Amino acid sequence: HANGAVITRGSQPEVSWLLRCSKEDESMIQAIINACKDTLTANSIRGETNLNRLLILHLGTRDAAIEDYAKYYADSDVEFMNLPHIHATTSTQWLQHLSALIKAASYVVANVDKHNRPVLVHCSNGGDHTPQIITLAEIMLDSHYRTINSFQILVEREWIQFGHKFGDRCGHAQHTYSSLYGTFLCNTDFERTTANLEKKTLGVWSLLNIQSTQFINPSFNETIKEVLYPSCSIHNLRIWSNLYLCDMPVGSSERPSSTSTIQNENNNNDRQSTTCKSNGLPNLFKKMSRRRKRQDSNSTQRSACVRFFI
């Protein structure tokens, strides 16, 4: 950042069988602190002694063991965002999950932009929630990453090169079945190189980089260096029905409206629930699941056809 603060990422710090921290990890943390020493010193001069330390942001739930080993990292504070495990996203409450991700990214942005504080973001393996938060934070902080070419660089770096498990996580993605685009196939760069996907498949960027206004926001001005702080309220989130419900015929009684109606339940927990205008959402996902199973059985044949044309 222009103020000298940085955003770094990693997996959960290494701990031995005897719960001893890794000296290499400690050295790496100290290197980050040393690189931002001027920024942290400035916070101390302004009297913000609580902000002159590296923020280690653990995206998972609070863990006593993690809090215990944090004492080995000098000049660092550990905070927990309590994001649910990636597998928990399979059980509804989709908008609540999105809201939590935006809230976590906004917290990173505020620490970097407003408090000049370096942040280290990590989850259990560094490959799921970590790229989500890092990518959102960089887009919010820097208008440079809001252009098509720079967004491509961001995705390549934070998702593809860092080894997000696309093969395991995106089994539902349309072109994972068709194999038309090899950009997001497999789990690692090594697997993609071994499979020679660069020659056997097309790259999705070849489609997005064409000179077309289809993906252009006419009101966007890259010269405006504005830091974004989007609302994380579920009242302002909508289901992207054209993507996630594309198999449902338009006008179908089982296809919910693109605008979600948020209702407040006055129960003992005072929790919020998200409901769509259609009451057929559970049946919708059951039908989509059955449709995907049929697609799975035909995926080999479709993939073979695509490879033939390539």
mmCIF file of N, CA and C in Angstrom, residues 8-11 59 101-102 104-105 120-139 154-165:
data_model
loop_
_atom_site.group_PDB
_atom_site.id
_atom_site.type_symbol
_atom_site.label_atom_id
_atom_site.label_comp_id
_atom_site.label_asym_id
_atom_site.label_seq_id
_atom_site.Cartn_x
_atom_site.Cartn_y
_atom_site.Cartn_z
ATOM 1 N N THR A 8 -0.089 -9.977 3.465
ATOM 2 C CA THR A 8 0.600 -11.232 3.175
ATOM 3 C C THR A 8 -0.345 -12.387 3.457
ATOM 4 N N ARG A 9 0.007 -13.544 2.961
ATOM 5 C CA ARG A 9 -0.860 -14.708 3.123
ATOM 6 C C ARG A 9 -0.035 -15.940 3.435
ATOM 7 N N GLY A 10 -0.679 -16.932 3.996
ATOM 8 C CA GLY A 10 0.016 -18.175 4.305
ATOM 9 C C GLY A 10 -0.972 -19.208 4.804
ATOM 10 N N SER A 11 -0.486 -20.416 4.981
ATOM 11 C CA SER A 11 -1.298 -21.448 5.609
ATOM 12 C C SER A 11 -1.098 -21.357 7.112
ATOM 13 N N LEU A 59 -8.735 -16.874 9.727
ATOM 14 C CA LEU A 59 -10.086 -16.793 9.177
ATOM 15 C C LEU A 59 -11.040 -17.815 9.774
ATOM 16 N N LEU A 101 -17.746 -13.089 4.295
ATOM 17 C CA LEU A 101 -16.522 -12.901 3.510
ATOM 18 C C LEU A 101 -16.256 -11.420 3.243
ATOM 19 N N ILE A 102 -17.292 -10.683 2.865
ATOM 20 C CA ILE A 102 -17.133 -9.254 2.597
ATOM 21 C C ILE A 102 -16.747 -8.514 3.872
ATOM 22 N N ALA A 104 -15.049 -9.742 6.420
ATOM 23 C CA ALA A 104 -13.648 -10.055 6.717
ATOM 24 C C ALA A 104 -12.711 -9.266 5.810
ATOM 25 N N ALA A 105 -13.046 -9.186 4.517
ATOM 26 C CA ALA A 105 -12.213 -8.426 3.579
ATOM 27 C C ALA A 105 -12.199 -6.946 3.940
ATOM 28 N N LEU A 120 -1.366 -10.293 8.029
ATOM 29 C CA LEU A 120 -1.093 -11.639 7.525
ATOM 30 C C LEU A 120 -2.386 -12.429 7.597
ATOM 31 N N VAL A 121 -2.883 -12.885 6.459
ATOM 32 C CA VAL A 121 -4.145 -13.621 6.384
ATOM 33 C C VAL A 121 -3.848 -15.099 6.189
ATOM 34 N N HIS A 122 -4.511 -15.938 6.974
ATOM 35 C CA HIS A 122 -4.327 -17.378 6.768
ATOM 36 C C HIS A 122 -5.546 -18.143 7.265
ATOM 37 N N CYS A 123 -5.764 -19.303 6.666
ATOM 38 C CA CYS A 123 -6.759 -20.255 7.145
ATOM 39 C C CYS A 123 -6.025 -21.567 7.371
ATOM 40 N N SER A 124 -6.726 -22.678 7.398
ATOM 41 C CA SER A 124 -6.079 -23.946 7.742
ATOM 42 C C SER A 124 -4.995 -24.334 6.744
ATOM 43 N N ASN A 125 -5.326 -24.284 5.440
ATOM 44 C CA ASN A 125 -4.330 -24.664 4.434
ATOM 45 C C ASN A 125 -3.962 -23.522 3.496
ATOM 46 N N GLY A 126 -4.585 -22.380 3.658
ATOM 47 C CA GLY A 126 -4.248 -21.218 2.842
ATOM 48 C C GLY A 126 -4.790 -21.252 1.438
ATOM 49 N N GLY A 127 -5.660 -22.217 1.121
ATOM 50 C CA GLY A 127 -6.110 -22.357 -0.259
ATOM 51 C C GLY A 127 -7.574 -22.098 -0.505
ATOM 52 N N ASP A 128 -8.344 -21.819 0.542
ATOM 53 C CA ASP A 128 -9.782 -21.634 0.358
ATOM 54 C C ASP A 128 -10.219 -20.219 0.747
ATOM 55 N N HIS A 129 -10.444 -19.988 2.030
ATOM 56 C CA HIS A 129 -10.870 -18.656 2.457
ATOM 57 C C HIS A 129 -9.793 -17.603 2.224
ATOM 58 N N THR A 130 -8.536 -18.006 2.318
ATOM 59 C CA THR A 130 -7.451 -17.029 2.172
ATOM 60 C C THR A 130 -7.489 -16.307 0.825
ATOM 61 N N PRO A 131 -7.544 -17.007 -0.327
ATOM 62 C CA PRO A 131 -7.618 -16.273 -1.601
ATOM 63 C C PRO A 131 -8.900 -15.472 -1.751
ATOM 64 N N GLN A 132 -9.988 -15.925 -1.145
ATOM 65 C CA GLN A 132 -11.230 -15.157 -1.206
ATOM 66 C C GLN A 132 -11.048 -13.790 -0.560
ATOM 67 N N ILE A 133 -10.495 -13.782 0.649
ATOM 68 C CA ILE A 133 -10.335 -12.533 1.384
ATOM 69 C C ILE A 133 -9.265 -11.653 0.743
ATOM 70 N N ILE A 134 -8.141 -12.261 0.360
ATOM 71 C CA ILE A 134 -7.052 -11.492 -0.243
ATOM 72 C C ILE A 134 -7.513 -10.828 -1.541
ATOM 73 N N THR A 135 -8.202 -11.580 -2.395
ATOM 74 C CA THR A 135 -8.655 -11.042 -3.681
ATOM 75 C C THR A 135 -9.633 -9.893 -3.487
ATOM 76 N N LEU A 136 -10.615 -10.094 -2.619
ATOM 77 C CA LEU A 136 -11.582 -9.029 -2.356
ATOM 78 C C LEU A 136 -10.891 -7.784 -1.801
ATOM 79 N N ALA A 137 -9.968 -7.987 -0.866
ATOM 80 C CA ALA A 137 -9.279 -6.853 -0.248
ATOM 81 C C ALA A 137 -8.475 -6.063 -1.275
ATOM 82 N N GLU A 138 -7.791 -6.753 -2.177
ATOM 83 C CA GLU A 138 -6.977 -6.054 -3.175
ATOM 84 C C GLU A 138 -7.846 -5.285 -4.163
ATOM 85 N N ILE A 139 -8.986 -5.850 -4.530
ATOM 86 C CA ILE A 139 -9.901 -5.141 -5.426
ATOM 87 C C ILE A 139 -10.462 -3.903 -4.734
ATOM 88 N N LEU A 154 -4.575 -10.906 -10.990
ATOM 89 C CA LEU A 154 -4.937 -11.188 -9.599
ATOM 90 C C LEU A 154 -5.397 -12.630 -9.426
ATOM 91 N N VAL A 155 -6.255 -13.092 -10.323
ATOM 92 C CA VAL A 155 -6.752 -14.469 -10.249
ATOM 93 C C VAL A 155 -5.625 -15.464 -10.491
ATOM 94 N N GLU A 156 -4.790 -15.173 -11.480
ATOM 95 C CA GLU A 156 -3.663 -16.068 -11.764
ATOM 96 C C GLU A 156 -2.753 -16.196 -10.546
ATOM 97 N N ARG A 157 -2.465 -15.098 -9.889
ATOM 98 C CA ARG A 157 -1.522 -15.119 -8.766
ATOM 99 C C ARG A 157 -2.131 -15.718 -7.503
ATOM 100 N N GLU A 158 -3.309 -15.213 -7.105
ATOM 101 C CA GLU A 158 -3.860 -15.583 -5.803
ATOM 102 C C GLU A 158 -4.596 -16.915 -5.809
ATOM 103 N N TRP A 159 -5.073 -17.362 -6.967
ATOM 104 C CA TRP A 159 -5.844 -18.598 -7.026
ATOM 105 C C TRP A 159 -5.092 -19.716 -7.738
ATOM 106 N N ILE A 160 -4.634 -19.443 -8.943
ATOM 107 C CA ILE A 160 -4.041 -20.511 -9.752
ATOM 108 C C ILE A 160 -2.639 -20.860 -9.271
ATOM 109 N N GLN A 161 -1.768 -19.871 -9.169
ATOM 110 C CA GLN A 161 -0.379 -20.152 -8.811
ATOM 111 C C GLN A 161 -0.224 -20.573 -7.357
ATOM 112 N N PHE A 162 -1.082 -20.096 -6.485
ATOM 113 C CA PHE A 162 -1.002 -20.493 -5.080
ATOM 114 C C PHE A 162 -1.666 -21.843 -4.822
ATOM 115 N N GLY A 163 -2.287 -22.431 -5.829
ATOM 116 C CA GLY A 163 -2.759 -23.802 -5.714
ATOM 117 C C GLY A 163 -4.114 -24.000 -5.087
ATOM 118 N N HIS A 164 -5.086 -23.133 -5.433
ATOM 119 C CA HIS A 164 -6.456 -23.425 -5.002
ATOM 120 C C HIS A 164 -6.914 -24.716 -5.671
ATOM 121 N N LYS A 165 -7.583 -25.575 -4.933
ATOM 122 C CA LYS A 165 -7.953 -26.896 -5.444
ATOM 123 C C LYS A 165 -9.205 -26.812 -6.316
#
